[in-house]
Amino acid sequence: MIYISHYRSPLGNITISGSETALTGLWFDGQKYFGLGLPDDCPEKSLPLFDDTKKWLDIYFSGKDPGFTPPLFPQATPFRKAVWDILLTIPFGQTVTYGEIAEKIAVQQKPSAMSARAVGGAVGHNPISLIIPCHRVLGAGKSLTGYAGGIEKKVKLLALEGVILP
C-alpha cells in the first residue's frame, strides 16, 4: 500500500509518497510530472519513514548535508534507475552535466555512445526530487537548464548548497 504525507518547505509545499518501508515519491506540489505513478487513492498516514524523510528535509533546508538517505524505491525502467543511481552519487554542493552522466552510462551499459538528451529525460522524470538530487545536473558548459520544479527553485536549491553558478 502506498501512503502520502505533506511537508511545508521554504520553497513551497511538498508531497511525499511511500510504503511502510521505502519512499516512492517526493514532489514540489504542482511541479511537472507531479505524482507520476502515484495511485489515485493514496491515504494520508503518519509513518516512521515519513518522519525520517521530514527530518532529512529539515536538515537539508537548513543548508546542511543531511548525511543519510531514507530508503528509496522509485519505479522506472532499468535505464532511468541507472541514471538516478548516478544522481545519488553527486555530493551535496556539487554539480555534474547531462553529458557527464551520459558518459558514465555509456561506460556502464556499453553502448558506443549515450545521448545527453536521453539522460535529460530520465533526470526530468525523477520521482524523488531533492533526495535523488536532479537539481544538481546542469547543461553543457555548466549552463542552467530545466528542472521539473521550475528553474527558480533549482537556482535556490543550488544556492542553498553553496553552488556558485557561472
PDB file of C-alpha atoms in Angstrom:
ATOM      1  CA  MET A   1       0.000   0.000   0.000  1.00  0.00           C
ATOM      2  CA  ILE A   2       1.241   3.494  -0.870  1.00  0.00           C
ATOM      3  CA  TYR A   3       0.588   6.381   1.512  1.00  0.00           C
ATOM      4  CA  ILE A   4       1.217  10.119   1.306  1.00  0.00           C
ATOM      5  CA  SER A   5       2.287  12.878   3.653  1.00  0.00           C
ATOM      6  CA  HIS A   6       2.898  16.594   3.259  1.00  0.00           C
ATOM      7  CA  TYR A   7       5.776  18.905   4.148  1.00  0.00           C
ATOM      8  CA  ARG A   8       5.960  22.700   4.074  1.00  0.00           C
ATOM      9  CA  SER A   9       9.341  23.769   2.731  1.00  0.00           C
ATOM     10  CA  PRO A  10      10.727  27.282   2.326  1.00  0.00           C
ATOM     11  CA  LEU A  11      10.276  26.800  -1.436  1.00  0.00           C
ATOM     12  CA  GLY A  12       6.704  25.509  -1.345  1.00  0.00           C
ATOM     13  CA  ASN A  13       4.641  22.557  -0.257  1.00  0.00           C
ATOM     14  CA  ILE A  14       5.960  19.062  -0.894  1.00  0.00           C
ATOM     15  CA  THR A  15       4.051  15.795  -1.218  1.00  0.00           C
ATOM     16  CA  ILE A  16       5.828  12.625  -0.084  1.00  0.00           C
ATOM     17  CA  SER A  17       4.721   9.102  -1.026  1.00  0.00           C
ATOM     18  CA  GLY A  18       5.864   5.718   0.124  1.00  0.00           C
ATOM     19  CA  SER A  19       5.125   2.361   1.616  1.00  0.00           C
ATOM     20  CA  GLU A  20       5.839   1.405   5.206  1.00  0.00           C
ATOM     21  CA  THR A  21       9.444   0.672   4.163  1.00  0.00           C
ATOM     22  CA  ALA A  22      10.568   2.989   1.311  1.00  0.00           C
ATOM     23  CA  LEU A  23       9.893   6.290  -0.441  1.00  0.00           C
ATOM     24  CA  THR A  24       8.306   6.133  -3.864  1.00  0.00           C
ATOM     25  CA  GLY A  25       7.920   9.862  -4.495  1.00  0.00           C
ATOM     26  CA  LEU A  26       8.725  13.374  -3.335  1.00  0.00           C
ATOM     27  CA  TRP A  27       7.492  16.318  -5.390  1.00  0.00           C
ATOM     28  CA  PHE A  28       7.008  20.047  -5.055  1.00  0.00           C
ATOM     29  CA  ASP A  29       3.240  20.450  -5.317  1.00  0.00           C
ATOM     30  CA  GLY A  30       2.305  21.356  -8.872  1.00  0.00           C
ATOM     31  CA  GLN A  31       5.678  20.563 -10.431  1.00  0.00           C
ATOM     32  CA  LYS A  32       5.941  18.967 -13.847  1.00  0.00           C
ATOM     33  CA  TYR A  33       5.228  15.216 -13.632  1.00  0.00           C
ATOM     34  CA  PHE A  34       3.753  15.688 -10.138  1.00  0.00           C
ATOM     35  CA  GLY A  35       2.563  12.369  -8.749  1.00  0.00           C
ATOM     36  CA  LEU A  36       3.596  10.390 -11.822  1.00  0.00           C
ATOM     37  CA  GLY A  37       2.953   6.757 -10.963  1.00  0.00           C
ATOM     38  CA  LEU A  38       1.120   7.631  -7.750  1.00  0.00           C
ATOM     39  CA  PRO A  39      -2.147   5.691  -7.325  1.00  0.00           C
ATOM     40  CA  ASP A  40      -5.267   7.878  -7.180  1.00  0.00           C
ATOM     41  CA  ASP A  41      -6.433   6.547  -3.827  1.00  0.00           C
ATOM     42  CA  CYS A  42      -3.407   7.083  -1.560  1.00  0.00           C
ATOM     43  CA  PRO A  43      -4.454   7.757   2.021  1.00  0.00           C
ATOM     44  CA  GLU A  44      -2.513  10.174   4.177  1.00  0.00           C
ATOM     45  CA  LYS A  45      -0.728   8.382   7.005  1.00  0.00           C
ATOM     46  CA  SER A  46       1.906   9.063   9.634  1.00  0.00           C
ATOM     47  CA  LEU A  47       4.815   6.661   9.167  1.00  0.00           C
ATOM     48  CA  PRO A  48       8.320   6.472  10.704  1.00  0.00           C
ATOM     49  CA  LEU A  49       9.623   6.633   7.111  1.00  0.00           C
ATOM     50  CA  PHE A  50       7.870   9.973   6.590  1.00  0.00           C
ATOM     51  CA  ASP A  51       9.222  11.245   9.928  1.00  0.00           C
ATOM     52  CA  ASP A  52      12.763  10.357   8.781  1.00  0.00           C
ATOM     53  CA  THR A  53      12.157  11.999   5.398  1.00  0.00           C
ATOM     54  CA  LYS A  54      10.895  15.195   7.056  1.00  0.00           C
ATOM     55  CA  LYS A  55      13.985  15.178   9.302  1.00  0.00           C
ATOM     56  CA  TRP A  56      16.104  14.860   6.123  1.00  0.00           C
ATOM     57  CA  LEU A  57      14.227  17.818   4.592  1.00  0.00           C
ATOM     58  CA  ASP A  58      14.605  19.931   7.771  1.00  0.00           C
ATOM     59  CA  ILE A  59      18.370  19.382   7.754  1.00  0.00           C
ATOM     60  CA  TYR A  60      18.614  19.976   4.002  1.00  0.00           C
ATOM     61  CA  PHE A  61      16.642  23.236   4.095  1.00  0.00           C
ATOM     62  CA  SER A  62      18.866  24.444   6.958  1.00  0.00           C
ATOM     63  CA  GLY A  63      21.679  24.429   4.368  1.00  0.00           C
ATOM     64  CA  LYS A  64      23.427  21.270   5.562  1.00  0.00           C
ATOM     65  CA  ASP A  65      24.063  17.852   4.069  1.00  0.00           C
ATOM     66  CA  PRO A  66      21.642  15.500   5.871  1.00  0.00           C
ATOM     67  CA  GLY A  67      24.269  12.745   5.887  1.00  0.00           C
ATOM     68  CA  PHE A  68      21.788   9.925   5.326  1.00  0.00           C
ATOM     69  CA  THR A  69      19.319   8.784   2.695  1.00  0.00           C
ATOM     70  CA  PRO A  70      15.911   7.377   3.582  1.00  0.00           C
ATOM     71  CA  PRO A  71      15.131   4.023   1.918  1.00  0.00           C
ATOM     72  CA  LEU A  72      14.135   4.636  -1.716  1.00  0.00           C
ATOM     73  CA  PHE A  73      12.038   2.594  -4.127  1.00  0.00           C
ATOM     74  CA  PRO A  74      11.467   4.605  -7.307  1.00  0.00           C
ATOM     75  CA  GLN A  75       9.575   2.765 -10.038  1.00  0.00           C
ATOM     76  CA  ALA A  76      11.076   3.021 -13.517  1.00  0.00           C
ATOM     77  CA  THR A  77      12.906   1.364 -16.359  1.00  0.00           C
ATOM     78  CA  PRO A  78      16.401  -0.006 -15.733  1.00  0.00           C
ATOM     79  CA  PHE A  79      17.835   2.923 -17.744  1.00  0.00           C
ATOM     80  CA  ARG A  80      16.136   5.556 -15.594  1.00  0.00           C
ATOM     81  CA  LYS A  81      17.152   3.741 -12.415  1.00  0.00           C
ATOM     82  CA  ALA A  82      20.772   3.685 -13.628  1.00  0.00           C
ATOM     83  CA  VAL A  83      20.650   7.455 -14.198  1.00  0.00           C
ATOM     84  CA  TRP A  84      19.081   8.039 -10.779  1.00  0.00           C
ATOM     85  CA  ASP A  85      21.772   5.864  -9.161  1.00  0.00           C
ATOM     86  CA  ILE A  86      24.367   8.200 -10.661  1.00  0.00           C
ATOM     87  CA  LEU A  87      22.460  11.229  -9.339  1.00  0.00           C
ATOM     88  CA  LEU A  88      22.686   9.741  -5.850  1.00  0.00           C
ATOM     89  CA  THR A  89      26.490   9.897  -6.103  1.00  0.00           C
ATOM     90  CA  ILE A  90      26.596  13.675  -6.708  1.00  0.00           C
ATOM     91  CA  PRO A  91      27.816  15.182  -3.434  1.00  0.00           C
ATOM     92  CA  PHE A  92      25.975  17.999  -1.659  1.00  0.00           C
ATOM     93  CA  GLY A  93      27.143  21.325  -3.077  1.00  0.00           C
ATOM     94  CA  GLN A  94      28.493  19.893  -6.337  1.00  0.00           C
ATOM     95  CA  THR A  95      27.099  19.606  -9.842  1.00  0.00           C
ATOM     96  CA  VAL A  96      27.555  17.484 -12.960  1.00  0.00           C
ATOM     97  CA  THR A  97      26.369  17.914 -16.530  1.00  0.00           C
ATOM     98  CA  TYR A  98      23.970  15.783 -18.521  1.00  0.00           C
ATOM     99  CA  GLY A  99      26.900  14.934 -20.789  1.00  0.00           C
ATOM    100  CA  GLU A 100      28.996  13.676 -17.876  1.00  0.00           C
ATOM    101  CA  ILE A 101      26.151  11.408 -16.799  1.00  0.00           C
ATOM    102  CA  ALA A 102      25.758  10.184 -20.392  1.00  0.00           C
ATOM    103  CA  GLU A 103      29.451   9.249 -20.447  1.00  0.00           C
ATOM    104  CA  LYS A 104      29.084   7.257 -17.199  1.00  0.00           C
ATOM    105  CA  ILE A 105      26.005   5.442 -18.505  1.00  0.00           C
ATOM    106  CA  ALA A 106      27.845   4.611 -21.756  1.00  0.00           C
ATOM    107  CA  VAL A 107      30.661   3.027 -19.746  1.00  0.00           C
ATOM    108  CA  GLN A 108      28.224   1.077 -17.541  1.00  0.00           C
ATOM    109  CA  GLN A 109      25.879  -0.128 -20.269  1.00  0.00           C
ATOM    110  CA  LYS A 110      28.462  -0.478 -23.039  1.00  0.00           C
ATOM    111  CA  PRO A 111      26.772   1.366 -25.912  1.00  0.00           C
ATOM    112  CA  SER A 112      29.194   3.214 -28.171  1.00  0.00           C
ATOM    113  CA  ALA A 113      27.592   6.490 -27.126  1.00  0.00           C
ATOM    114  CA  MET A 114      24.776   7.715 -24.909  1.00  0.00           C
ATOM    115  CA  SER A 115      22.590  10.699 -25.627  1.00  0.00           C
ATOM    116  CA  ALA A 116      22.634  13.556 -23.120  1.00  0.00           C
ATOM    117  CA  ARG A 117      19.025  14.123 -24.226  1.00  0.00           C
ATOM    118  CA  ALA A 118      18.044  10.602 -23.104  1.00  0.00           C
ATOM    119  CA  VAL A 119      19.738  11.282 -19.785  1.00  0.00           C
ATOM    120  CA  GLY A 120      17.798  14.557 -19.554  1.00  0.00           C
ATOM    121  CA  GLY A 121      14.519  12.669 -19.945  1.00  0.00           C
ATOM    122  CA  ALA A 122      15.452  10.318 -17.114  1.00  0.00           C
ATOM    123  CA  VAL A 123      16.609  13.174 -14.883  1.00  0.00           C
ATOM    124  CA  GLY A 124      13.414  15.129 -15.566  1.00  0.00           C
ATOM    125  CA  HIS A 125      11.197  12.189 -14.614  1.00  0.00           C
ATOM    126  CA  ASN A 126      12.913  11.601 -11.262  1.00  0.00           C
ATOM    127  CA  PRO A 127      10.058  10.886  -8.831  1.00  0.00           C
ATOM    128  CA  ILE A 128      12.022  11.560  -5.636  1.00  0.00           C
ATOM    129  CA  SER A 129      13.166  15.168  -6.042  1.00  0.00           C
ATOM    130  CA  LEU A 130      15.802  16.614  -3.724  1.00  0.00           C
ATOM    131  CA  ILE A 131      16.804  13.266  -2.202  1.00  0.00           C
ATOM    132  CA  ILE A 132      17.696  11.968  -5.666  1.00  0.00           C
ATOM    133  CA  PRO A 133      19.351  15.298  -6.499  1.00  0.00           C
ATOM    134  CA  CYS A 134      18.276  16.061 -10.065  1.00  0.00           C
ATOM    135  CA  HIS A 135      18.687  19.788  -9.299  1.00  0.00           C
ATOM    136  CA  ARG A 136      22.480  19.239  -9.288  1.00  0.00           C
ATOM    137  CA  VAL A 137      22.527  18.474 -13.035  1.00  0.00           C
ATOM    138  CA  LEU A 138      23.487  21.294 -15.404  1.00  0.00           C
ATOM    139  CA  GLY A 139      23.637  21.677 -19.158  1.00  0.00           C
ATOM    140  CA  ALA A 140      26.729  21.842 -21.350  1.00  0.00           C
ATOM    141  CA  GLY A 141      29.276  24.351 -20.115  1.00  0.00           C
ATOM    142  CA  LYS A 142      27.563  24.273 -16.686  1.00  0.00           C
ATOM    143  CA  SER A 143      24.583  26.183 -18.099  1.00  0.00           C
ATOM    144  CA  LEU A 144      21.395  26.345 -16.067  1.00  0.00           C
ATOM    145  CA  THR A 145      18.748  24.192 -17.735  1.00  0.00           C
ATOM    146  CA  GLY A 146      15.418  22.574 -16.904  1.00  0.00           C
ATOM    147  CA  TYR A 147      14.090  21.426 -13.578  1.00  0.00           C
ATOM    148  CA  ALA A 148      10.638  19.884 -13.113  1.00  0.00           C
ATOM    149  CA  GLY A 149      10.097  22.090 -10.050  1.00  0.00           C
ATOM    150  CA  GLY A 150      10.990  25.215 -12.044  1.00  0.00           C
ATOM    151  CA  ILE A 151      14.275  26.974 -12.760  1.00  0.00           C
ATOM    152  CA  GLU A 152      13.753  29.472  -9.909  1.00  0.00           C
ATOM    153  CA  LYS A 153      13.607  26.573  -7.415  1.00  0.00           C
ATOM    154  CA  LYS A 154      16.685  24.982  -8.966  1.00  0.00           C
ATOM    155  CA  VAL A 155      18.632  28.231  -8.534  1.00  0.00           C
ATOM    156  CA  LYS A 156      17.522  28.495  -4.889  1.00  0.00           C
ATOM    157  CA  LEU A 157      18.381  24.856  -4.162  1.00  0.00           C
ATOM    158  CA  LEU A 158      21.852  25.215  -5.659  1.00  0.00           C
ATOM    159  CA  ALA A 159      22.402  28.460  -3.732  1.00  0.00           C
ATOM    160  CA  LEU A 160      21.291  26.704  -0.534  1.00  0.00           C
ATOM    161  CA  GLU A 161      24.048  24.166  -1.180  1.00  0.00           C
ATOM    162  CA  GLY A 162      26.623  26.904  -1.812  1.00  0.00           C
ATOM    163  CA  VAL A 163      26.911  26.285  -5.552  1.00  0.00           C
ATOM    164  CA  ILE A 164      28.108  29.371  -7.423  1.00  0.00           C
ATOM    165  CA  LEU A 165      26.677  29.410 -10.916  1.00  0.00           C
ATOM    166  CA  PRO A 166      28.673  30.879 -13.817  1.00  0.00           C
TER     167      PRO A 166
END
